[in-house]
Short mmCIF file of C-alpha atoms in Angstrom, two decimals:
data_model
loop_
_atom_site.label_atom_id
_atom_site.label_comp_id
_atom_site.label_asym_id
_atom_site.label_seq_id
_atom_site.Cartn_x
_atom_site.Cartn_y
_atom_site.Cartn_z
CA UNK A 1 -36.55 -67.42 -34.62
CA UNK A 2 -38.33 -63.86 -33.78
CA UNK A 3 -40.03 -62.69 -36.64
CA UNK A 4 -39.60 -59.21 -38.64
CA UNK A 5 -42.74 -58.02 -36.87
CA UNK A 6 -41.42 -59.23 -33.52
CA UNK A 7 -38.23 -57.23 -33.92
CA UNK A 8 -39.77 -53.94 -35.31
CA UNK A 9 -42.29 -53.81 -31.82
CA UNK A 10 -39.23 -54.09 -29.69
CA UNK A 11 -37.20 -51.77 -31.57
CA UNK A 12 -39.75 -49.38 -31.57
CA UNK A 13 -40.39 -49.78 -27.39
CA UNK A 14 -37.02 -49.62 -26.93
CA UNK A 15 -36.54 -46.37 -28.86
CA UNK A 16 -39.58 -45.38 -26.69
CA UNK A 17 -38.29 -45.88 -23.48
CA UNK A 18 -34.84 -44.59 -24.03
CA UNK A 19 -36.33 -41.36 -25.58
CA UNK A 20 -38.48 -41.09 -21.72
CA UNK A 21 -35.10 -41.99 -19.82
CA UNK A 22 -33.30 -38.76 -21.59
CA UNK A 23 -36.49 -36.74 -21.16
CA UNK A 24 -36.17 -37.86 -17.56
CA UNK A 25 -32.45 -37.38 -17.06
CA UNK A 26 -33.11 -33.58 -18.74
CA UNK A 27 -35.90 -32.88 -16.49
CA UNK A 28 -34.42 -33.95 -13.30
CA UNK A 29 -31.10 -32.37 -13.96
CA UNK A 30 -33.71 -29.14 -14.07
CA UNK A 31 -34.97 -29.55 -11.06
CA UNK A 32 -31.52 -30.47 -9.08
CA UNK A 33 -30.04 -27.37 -10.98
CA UNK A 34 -33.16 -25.22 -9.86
CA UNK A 35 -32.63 -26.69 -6.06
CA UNK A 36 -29.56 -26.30 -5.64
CA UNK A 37 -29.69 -22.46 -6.48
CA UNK A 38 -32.61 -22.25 -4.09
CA UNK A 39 -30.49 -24.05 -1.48
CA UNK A 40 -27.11 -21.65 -1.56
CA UNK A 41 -29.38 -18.59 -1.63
CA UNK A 42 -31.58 -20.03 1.45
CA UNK A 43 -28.45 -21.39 3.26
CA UNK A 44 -25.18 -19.29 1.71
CA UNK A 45 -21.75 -20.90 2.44
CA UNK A 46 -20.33 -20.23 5.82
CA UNK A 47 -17.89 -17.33 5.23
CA UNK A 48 -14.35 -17.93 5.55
CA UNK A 49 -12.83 -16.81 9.12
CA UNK A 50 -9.37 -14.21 9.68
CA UNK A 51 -6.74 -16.10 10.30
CA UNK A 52 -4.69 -12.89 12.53
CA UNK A 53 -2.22 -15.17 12.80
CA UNK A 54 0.61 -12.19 13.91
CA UNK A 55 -1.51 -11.23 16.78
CA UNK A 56 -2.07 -7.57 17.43
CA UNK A 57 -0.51 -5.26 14.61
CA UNK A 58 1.87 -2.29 15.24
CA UNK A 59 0.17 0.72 13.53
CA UNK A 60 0.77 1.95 10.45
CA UNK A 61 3.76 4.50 10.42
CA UNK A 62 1.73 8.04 8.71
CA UNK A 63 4.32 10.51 8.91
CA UNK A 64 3.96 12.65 11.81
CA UNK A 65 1.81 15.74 10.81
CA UNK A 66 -1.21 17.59 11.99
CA UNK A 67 -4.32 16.61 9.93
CA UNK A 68 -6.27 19.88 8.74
CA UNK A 69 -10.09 20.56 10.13
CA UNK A 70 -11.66 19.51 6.63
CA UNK A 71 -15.35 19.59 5.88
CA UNK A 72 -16.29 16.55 3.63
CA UNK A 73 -18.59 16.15 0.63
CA UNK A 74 -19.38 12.94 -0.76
CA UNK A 75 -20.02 12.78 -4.34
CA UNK A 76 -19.59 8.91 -5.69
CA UNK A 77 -20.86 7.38 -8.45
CA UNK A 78 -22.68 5.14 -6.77
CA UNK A 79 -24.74 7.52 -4.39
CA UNK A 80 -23.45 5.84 -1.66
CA UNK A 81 -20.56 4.51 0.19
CA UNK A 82 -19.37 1.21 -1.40
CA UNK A 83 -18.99 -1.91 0.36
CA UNK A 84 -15.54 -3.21 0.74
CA UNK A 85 -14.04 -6.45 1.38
CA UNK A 86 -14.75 -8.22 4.69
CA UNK A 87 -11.05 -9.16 5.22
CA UNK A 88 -8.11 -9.36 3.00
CA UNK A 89 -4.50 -10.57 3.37
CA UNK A 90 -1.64 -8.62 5.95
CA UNK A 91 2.10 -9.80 4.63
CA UNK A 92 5.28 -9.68 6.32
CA UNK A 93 8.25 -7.80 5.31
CA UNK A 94 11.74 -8.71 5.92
CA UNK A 95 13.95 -6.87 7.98
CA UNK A 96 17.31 -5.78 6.05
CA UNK A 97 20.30 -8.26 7.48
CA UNK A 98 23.85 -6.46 7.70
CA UNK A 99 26.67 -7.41 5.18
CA UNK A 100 30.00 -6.67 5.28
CA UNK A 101 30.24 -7.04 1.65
CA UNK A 102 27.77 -3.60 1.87
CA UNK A 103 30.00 -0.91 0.36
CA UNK A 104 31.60 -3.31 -1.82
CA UNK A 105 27.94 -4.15 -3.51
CA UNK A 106 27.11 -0.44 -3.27
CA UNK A 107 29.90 0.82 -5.10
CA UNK A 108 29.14 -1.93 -8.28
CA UNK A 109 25.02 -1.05 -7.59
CA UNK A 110 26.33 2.64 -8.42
CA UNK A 111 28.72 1.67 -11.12
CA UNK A 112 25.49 -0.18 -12.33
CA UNK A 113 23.76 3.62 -12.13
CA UNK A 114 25.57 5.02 -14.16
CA UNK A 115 28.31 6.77 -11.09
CA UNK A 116 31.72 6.68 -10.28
CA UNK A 117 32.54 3.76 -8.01
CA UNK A 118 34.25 5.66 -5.39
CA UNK A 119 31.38 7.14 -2.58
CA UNK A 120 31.85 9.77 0.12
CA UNK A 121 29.79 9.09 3.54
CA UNK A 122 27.85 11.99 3.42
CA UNK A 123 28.16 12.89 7.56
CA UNK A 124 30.89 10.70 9.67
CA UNK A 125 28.22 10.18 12.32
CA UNK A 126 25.81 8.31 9.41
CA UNK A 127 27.98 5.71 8.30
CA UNK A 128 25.54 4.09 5.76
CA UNK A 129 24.86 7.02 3.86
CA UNK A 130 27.18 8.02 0.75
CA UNK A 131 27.21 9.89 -2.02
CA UNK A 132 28.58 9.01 -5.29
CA UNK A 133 29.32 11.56 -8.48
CA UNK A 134 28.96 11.54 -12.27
CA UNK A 135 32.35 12.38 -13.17
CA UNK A 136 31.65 15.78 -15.73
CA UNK A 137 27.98 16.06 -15.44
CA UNK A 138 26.75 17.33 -12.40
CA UNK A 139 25.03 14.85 -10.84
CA UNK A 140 25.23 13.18 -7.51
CA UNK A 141 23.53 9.53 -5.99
CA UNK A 142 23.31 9.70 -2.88
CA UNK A 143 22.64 5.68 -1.50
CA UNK A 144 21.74 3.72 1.83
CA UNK A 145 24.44 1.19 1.22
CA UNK A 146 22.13 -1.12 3.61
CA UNK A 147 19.11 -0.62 3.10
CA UNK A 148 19.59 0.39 -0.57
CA UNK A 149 17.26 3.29 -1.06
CA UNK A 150 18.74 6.13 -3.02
CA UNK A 151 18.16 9.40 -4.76
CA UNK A 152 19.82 11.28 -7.74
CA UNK A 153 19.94 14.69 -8.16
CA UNK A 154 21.00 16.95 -11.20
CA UNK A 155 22.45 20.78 -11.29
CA UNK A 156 20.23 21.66 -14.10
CA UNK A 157 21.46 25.12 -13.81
CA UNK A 158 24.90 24.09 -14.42
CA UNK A 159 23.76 22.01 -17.45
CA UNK A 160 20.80 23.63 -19.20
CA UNK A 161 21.58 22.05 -22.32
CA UNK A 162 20.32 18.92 -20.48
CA UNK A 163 16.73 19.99 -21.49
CA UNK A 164 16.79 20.40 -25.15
CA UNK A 165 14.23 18.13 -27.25
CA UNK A 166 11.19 16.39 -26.43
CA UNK A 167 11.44 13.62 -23.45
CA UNK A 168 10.07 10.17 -24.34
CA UNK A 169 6.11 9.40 -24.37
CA UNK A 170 4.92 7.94 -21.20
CA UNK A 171 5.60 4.43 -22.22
CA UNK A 172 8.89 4.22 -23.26
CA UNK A 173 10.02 5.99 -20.06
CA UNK A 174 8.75 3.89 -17.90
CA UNK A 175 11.06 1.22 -20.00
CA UNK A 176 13.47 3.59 -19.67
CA UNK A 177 13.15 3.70 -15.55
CA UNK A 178 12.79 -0.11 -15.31
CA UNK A 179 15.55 -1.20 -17.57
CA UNK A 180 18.13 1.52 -14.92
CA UNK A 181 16.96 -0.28 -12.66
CA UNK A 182 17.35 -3.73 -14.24
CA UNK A 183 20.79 -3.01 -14.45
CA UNK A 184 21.31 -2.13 -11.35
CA UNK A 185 19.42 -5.65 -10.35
CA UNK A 186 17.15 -3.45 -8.08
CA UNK A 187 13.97 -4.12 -10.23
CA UNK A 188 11.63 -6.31 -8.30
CA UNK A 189 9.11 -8.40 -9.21
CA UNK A 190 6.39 -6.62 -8.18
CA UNK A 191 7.81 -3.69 -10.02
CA UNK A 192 8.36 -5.13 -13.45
CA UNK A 193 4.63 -4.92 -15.18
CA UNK A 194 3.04 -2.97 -12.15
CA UNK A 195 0.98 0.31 -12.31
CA UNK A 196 2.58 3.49 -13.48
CA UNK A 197 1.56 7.21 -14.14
CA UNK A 198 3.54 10.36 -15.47
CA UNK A 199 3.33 13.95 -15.18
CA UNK A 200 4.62 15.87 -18.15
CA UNK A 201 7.09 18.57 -16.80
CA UNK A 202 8.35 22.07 -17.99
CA UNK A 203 11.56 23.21 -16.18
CA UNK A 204 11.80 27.30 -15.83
CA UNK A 205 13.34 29.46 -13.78
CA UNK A 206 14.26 27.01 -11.21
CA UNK A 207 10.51 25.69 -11.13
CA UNK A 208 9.49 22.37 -12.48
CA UNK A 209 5.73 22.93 -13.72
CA UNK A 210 3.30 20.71 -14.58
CA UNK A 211 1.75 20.86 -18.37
CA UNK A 212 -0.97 19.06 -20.03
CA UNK A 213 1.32 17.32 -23.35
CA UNK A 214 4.66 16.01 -24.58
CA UNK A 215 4.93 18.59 -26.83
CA UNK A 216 5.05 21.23 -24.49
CA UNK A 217 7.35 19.27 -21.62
CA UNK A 218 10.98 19.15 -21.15
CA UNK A 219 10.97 16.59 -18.92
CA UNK A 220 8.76 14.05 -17.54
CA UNK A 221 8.42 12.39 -14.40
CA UNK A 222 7.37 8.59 -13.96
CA UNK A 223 5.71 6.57 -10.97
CA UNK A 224 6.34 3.40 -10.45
CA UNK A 225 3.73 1.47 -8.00
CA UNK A 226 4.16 -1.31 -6.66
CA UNK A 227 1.38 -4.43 -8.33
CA UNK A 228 -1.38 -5.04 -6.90
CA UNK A 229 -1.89 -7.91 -3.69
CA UNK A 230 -4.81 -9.16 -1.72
CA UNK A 231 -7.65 -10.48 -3.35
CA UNK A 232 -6.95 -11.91 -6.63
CA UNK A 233 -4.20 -9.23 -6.98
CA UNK A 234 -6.30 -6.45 -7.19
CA UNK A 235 -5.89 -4.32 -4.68
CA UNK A 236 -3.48 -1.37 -5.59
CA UNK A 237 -0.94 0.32 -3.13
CA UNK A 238 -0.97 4.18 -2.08
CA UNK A 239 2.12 5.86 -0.65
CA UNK A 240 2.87 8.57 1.68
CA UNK A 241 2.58 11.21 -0.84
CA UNK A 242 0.09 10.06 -3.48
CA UNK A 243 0.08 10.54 -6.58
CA UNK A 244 3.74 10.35 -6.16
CA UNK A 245 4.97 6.84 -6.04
CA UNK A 246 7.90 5.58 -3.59
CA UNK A 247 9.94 4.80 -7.22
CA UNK A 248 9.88 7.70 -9.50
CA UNK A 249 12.27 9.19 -11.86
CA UNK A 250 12.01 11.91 -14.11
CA UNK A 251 13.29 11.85 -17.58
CA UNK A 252 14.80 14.85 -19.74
CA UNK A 253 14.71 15.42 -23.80
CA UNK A 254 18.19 16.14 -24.01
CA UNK A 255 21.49 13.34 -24.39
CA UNK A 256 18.48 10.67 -25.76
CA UNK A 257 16.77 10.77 -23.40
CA UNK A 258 18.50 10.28 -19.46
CA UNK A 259 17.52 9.75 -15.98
CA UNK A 260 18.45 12.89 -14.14
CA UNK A 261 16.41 13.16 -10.81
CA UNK A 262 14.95 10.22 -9.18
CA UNK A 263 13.91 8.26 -5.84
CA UNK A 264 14.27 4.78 -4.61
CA UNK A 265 12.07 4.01 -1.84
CA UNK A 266 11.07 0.34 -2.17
CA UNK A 267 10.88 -2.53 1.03
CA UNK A 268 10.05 -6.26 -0.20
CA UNK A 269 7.88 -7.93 1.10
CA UNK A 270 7.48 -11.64 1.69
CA UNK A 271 3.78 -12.82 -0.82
CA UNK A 272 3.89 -16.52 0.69
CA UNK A 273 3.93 -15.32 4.11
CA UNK A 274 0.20 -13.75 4.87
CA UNK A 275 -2.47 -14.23 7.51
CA UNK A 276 -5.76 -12.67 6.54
CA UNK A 277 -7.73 -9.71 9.20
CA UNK A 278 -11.16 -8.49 9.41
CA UNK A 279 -11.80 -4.89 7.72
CA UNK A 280 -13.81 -1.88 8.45
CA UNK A 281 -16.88 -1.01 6.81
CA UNK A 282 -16.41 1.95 4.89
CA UNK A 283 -18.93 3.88 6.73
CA UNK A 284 -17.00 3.45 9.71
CA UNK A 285 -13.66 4.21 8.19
CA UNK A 286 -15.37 7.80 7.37
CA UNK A 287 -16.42 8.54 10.11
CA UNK A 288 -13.37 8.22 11.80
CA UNK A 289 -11.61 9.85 8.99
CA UNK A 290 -14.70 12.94 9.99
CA UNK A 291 -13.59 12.81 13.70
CA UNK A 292 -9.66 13.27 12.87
CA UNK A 293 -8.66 9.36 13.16
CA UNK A 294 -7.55 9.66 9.57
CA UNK A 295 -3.93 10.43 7.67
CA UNK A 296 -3.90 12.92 5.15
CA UNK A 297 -1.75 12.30 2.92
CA UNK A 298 -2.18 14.88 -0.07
CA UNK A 299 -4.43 17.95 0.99
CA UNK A 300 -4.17 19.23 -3.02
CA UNK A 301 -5.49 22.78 -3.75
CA UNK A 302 -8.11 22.45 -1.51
CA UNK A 303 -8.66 24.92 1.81
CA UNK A 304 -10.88 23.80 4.44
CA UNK A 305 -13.46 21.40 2.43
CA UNK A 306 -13.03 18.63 0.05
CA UNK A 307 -15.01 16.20 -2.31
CA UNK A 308 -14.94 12.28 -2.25
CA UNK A 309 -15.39 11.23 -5.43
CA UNK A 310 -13.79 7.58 -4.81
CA UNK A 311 -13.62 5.01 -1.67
CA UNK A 312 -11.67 2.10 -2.13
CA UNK A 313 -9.63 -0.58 0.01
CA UNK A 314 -5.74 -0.44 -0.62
CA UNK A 315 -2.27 -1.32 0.58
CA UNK A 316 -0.18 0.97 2.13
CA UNK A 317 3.37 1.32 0.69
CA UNK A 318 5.37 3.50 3.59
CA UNK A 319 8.21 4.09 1.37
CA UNK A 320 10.12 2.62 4.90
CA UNK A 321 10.68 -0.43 6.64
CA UNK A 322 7.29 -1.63 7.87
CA UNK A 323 7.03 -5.16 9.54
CA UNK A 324 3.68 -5.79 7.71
CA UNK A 325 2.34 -4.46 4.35
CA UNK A 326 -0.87 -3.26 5.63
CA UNK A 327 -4.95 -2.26 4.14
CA UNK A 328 -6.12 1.17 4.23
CA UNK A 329 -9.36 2.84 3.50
CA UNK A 330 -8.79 5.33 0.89
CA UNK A 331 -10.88 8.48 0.48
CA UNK A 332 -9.50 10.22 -2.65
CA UNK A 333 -10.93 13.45 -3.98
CA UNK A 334 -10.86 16.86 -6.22
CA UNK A 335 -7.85 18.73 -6.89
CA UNK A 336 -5.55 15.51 -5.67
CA UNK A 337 -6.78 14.71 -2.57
CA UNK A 338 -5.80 12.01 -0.54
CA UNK A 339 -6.55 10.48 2.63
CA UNK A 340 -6.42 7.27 4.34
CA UNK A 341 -7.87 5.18 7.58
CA UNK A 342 -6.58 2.23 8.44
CA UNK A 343 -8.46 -0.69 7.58
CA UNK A 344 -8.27 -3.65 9.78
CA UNK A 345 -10.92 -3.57 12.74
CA UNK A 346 -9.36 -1.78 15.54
CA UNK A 347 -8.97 -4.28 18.32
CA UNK A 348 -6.24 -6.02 15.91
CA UNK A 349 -3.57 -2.86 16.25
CA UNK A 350 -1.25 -3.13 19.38
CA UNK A 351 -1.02 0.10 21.12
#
């Protein structure tokens, strides 16, 4: 039988050695830890490869105009141009399929809008056009019964009182413009907690202007953008006519509170179907945008010069059918200026 002394010496070595095997485990740990950084900086991953798994890609459909001769400052916060992603997803979007159930689900999609069921084609020749009224008020939707893009207009003249009070704060007209369109089952997904902006609005004399609070405004206008895509969702759209948003509706004081003017441009598209593309450097995207290769799409109160004061990468939202929901480099500036190059490399666009 081992005596008390015998036990205490073991129990003492073995506390010994297991206190050297943690030290050890700790220490290598350490080291593997401290190599493995070293490794991945020496030798980084290899970096994932475009897919450009449509092919070539028509080009992106800037409305037809002639760009301005603009002289360009660069003022960012950085100093410099940013870097931008090296490629980033391209998704398809559905082409609209005829129904024959079209006028049928237009007139409930206007009932839905708050309009008289009973449209007018607008011209014979344009047979998926109509227009549908507001019975006493005068107001008028006039819908794409296929594609399903509308507009609503109001005869403010005819109805001034339609401007007395204040028009809601920014936040509960945006409610306001998604629950019309709830209703109307037109409010997509990527439209439900996307990106939004207003403009506080003052209607005289036949002019809406643009002041700086509620208190002042009559009205009030709301954008609705479409959420962001890309990587990890962040990467915002931009529309033909920035800041104005494809969606946007404005909002008077008067009757609680009601939609009155509004457009409808929105095209799904199709998240789970993507192939990812190589991108521009931003240097190169501005000096193409220099040389005239550019679209610009908001020229603001400035004349023949403008300042950069952002660069980023975003997706262009045509406000029409588009086969492919496309990147562009956006240059944005003073005084609401806009302008965009497109931002896959070029010998991905089709002629």
């Amino acid at each position: 039988m081992a005596s008390l002394t015998q036990i205490s010496i073991t129990s003492r070595r073995v506390i010994r050695y297991g206190i050297y095997i943690i030290i050890l485990i700790v220490i290598g740990r350490f080291v593997f830890n401290i190599g493995a950084t070293v490794y991945r900086r020496l030798v980084p991953p290899p970096k994932p490869k475009p897919t450009t798994a449509f092919g070539k890609l028509p080009k992106l459909p800037f409305p037809q105009k002639p760009n301005p001769t603009i002289n360009y400052a660069l003022e960012l916060p950085e100093g410099k141009l940013p870097e931008i992603a090296e490629l980033t997803e391209i998704y398809t979007m559905p082409p609209f399929v005829t129904n024959i159930k079209a006028l049928e689900d237009a007139n409930e999609k206007a009932n839905s809008l708050g309009f008289k069921t009973e449209g007018k084609r607008v011209v014979e020749s344009i047979p998926n056009v109509y227009i549908f009224e507001k019975g006493s008020l005068p107001s008028k939707l006039t819908l794409n019964i296929i594609t399903g893009i509308f507009s609503m207009s109001y005869n403010i003249e005819e109805d001034p009182l339609i401007l007395q009070g204040v028009p809601p704060a920014p936040e509960e007209g945006t409610q306001t413009a998604r629950d019309l369109l709830r209703n109307a089952k037109l409010l997509a997904e990527d439209l439900k907690e996307s990106p939004f902006t207003h403009q506080f609005l003052r209607y005289e004399a036949t002019n809406f202007n643009s002041v700086s609070s509620l208190s002042e405004s009559n009205l009030i206008k709301i954008n609705l953008f479409r959420k962001g895509y890309g990587i990890n969702d962040s990467i915002q759209s931009v529309t033909p006519d920035m800041p104005e948003a494809n969606v946007w509706f404005i909002i008077s004081g008067g009757r609680g509170g009601q939609i009155i003017i509004g457009e409808y441009h929105y095209f799904p598209l199709d998240a789970t179907k993507f192939s990812t593309y190589p991108l521009k450097k931003s240097d190169q995207a501005f000096e193409e945008l220099k040389n005239g290769k550019g679209f610009i799409a908001n020229l603001g109160d400035n004349k023949d010069s403008a300042t950069i004061r952002k660069v980023y990468l975003a997706y262009y939202d045509a406000g029409q059918y588009q086969e492919y929901y496309q990147p562009v480099v956006v240059f944005e500036g003073d005084n609401n200026f806009f302008a965009y190059v497109p931002a896959v490399t070029d010998e991905f666009y089709g002629k």
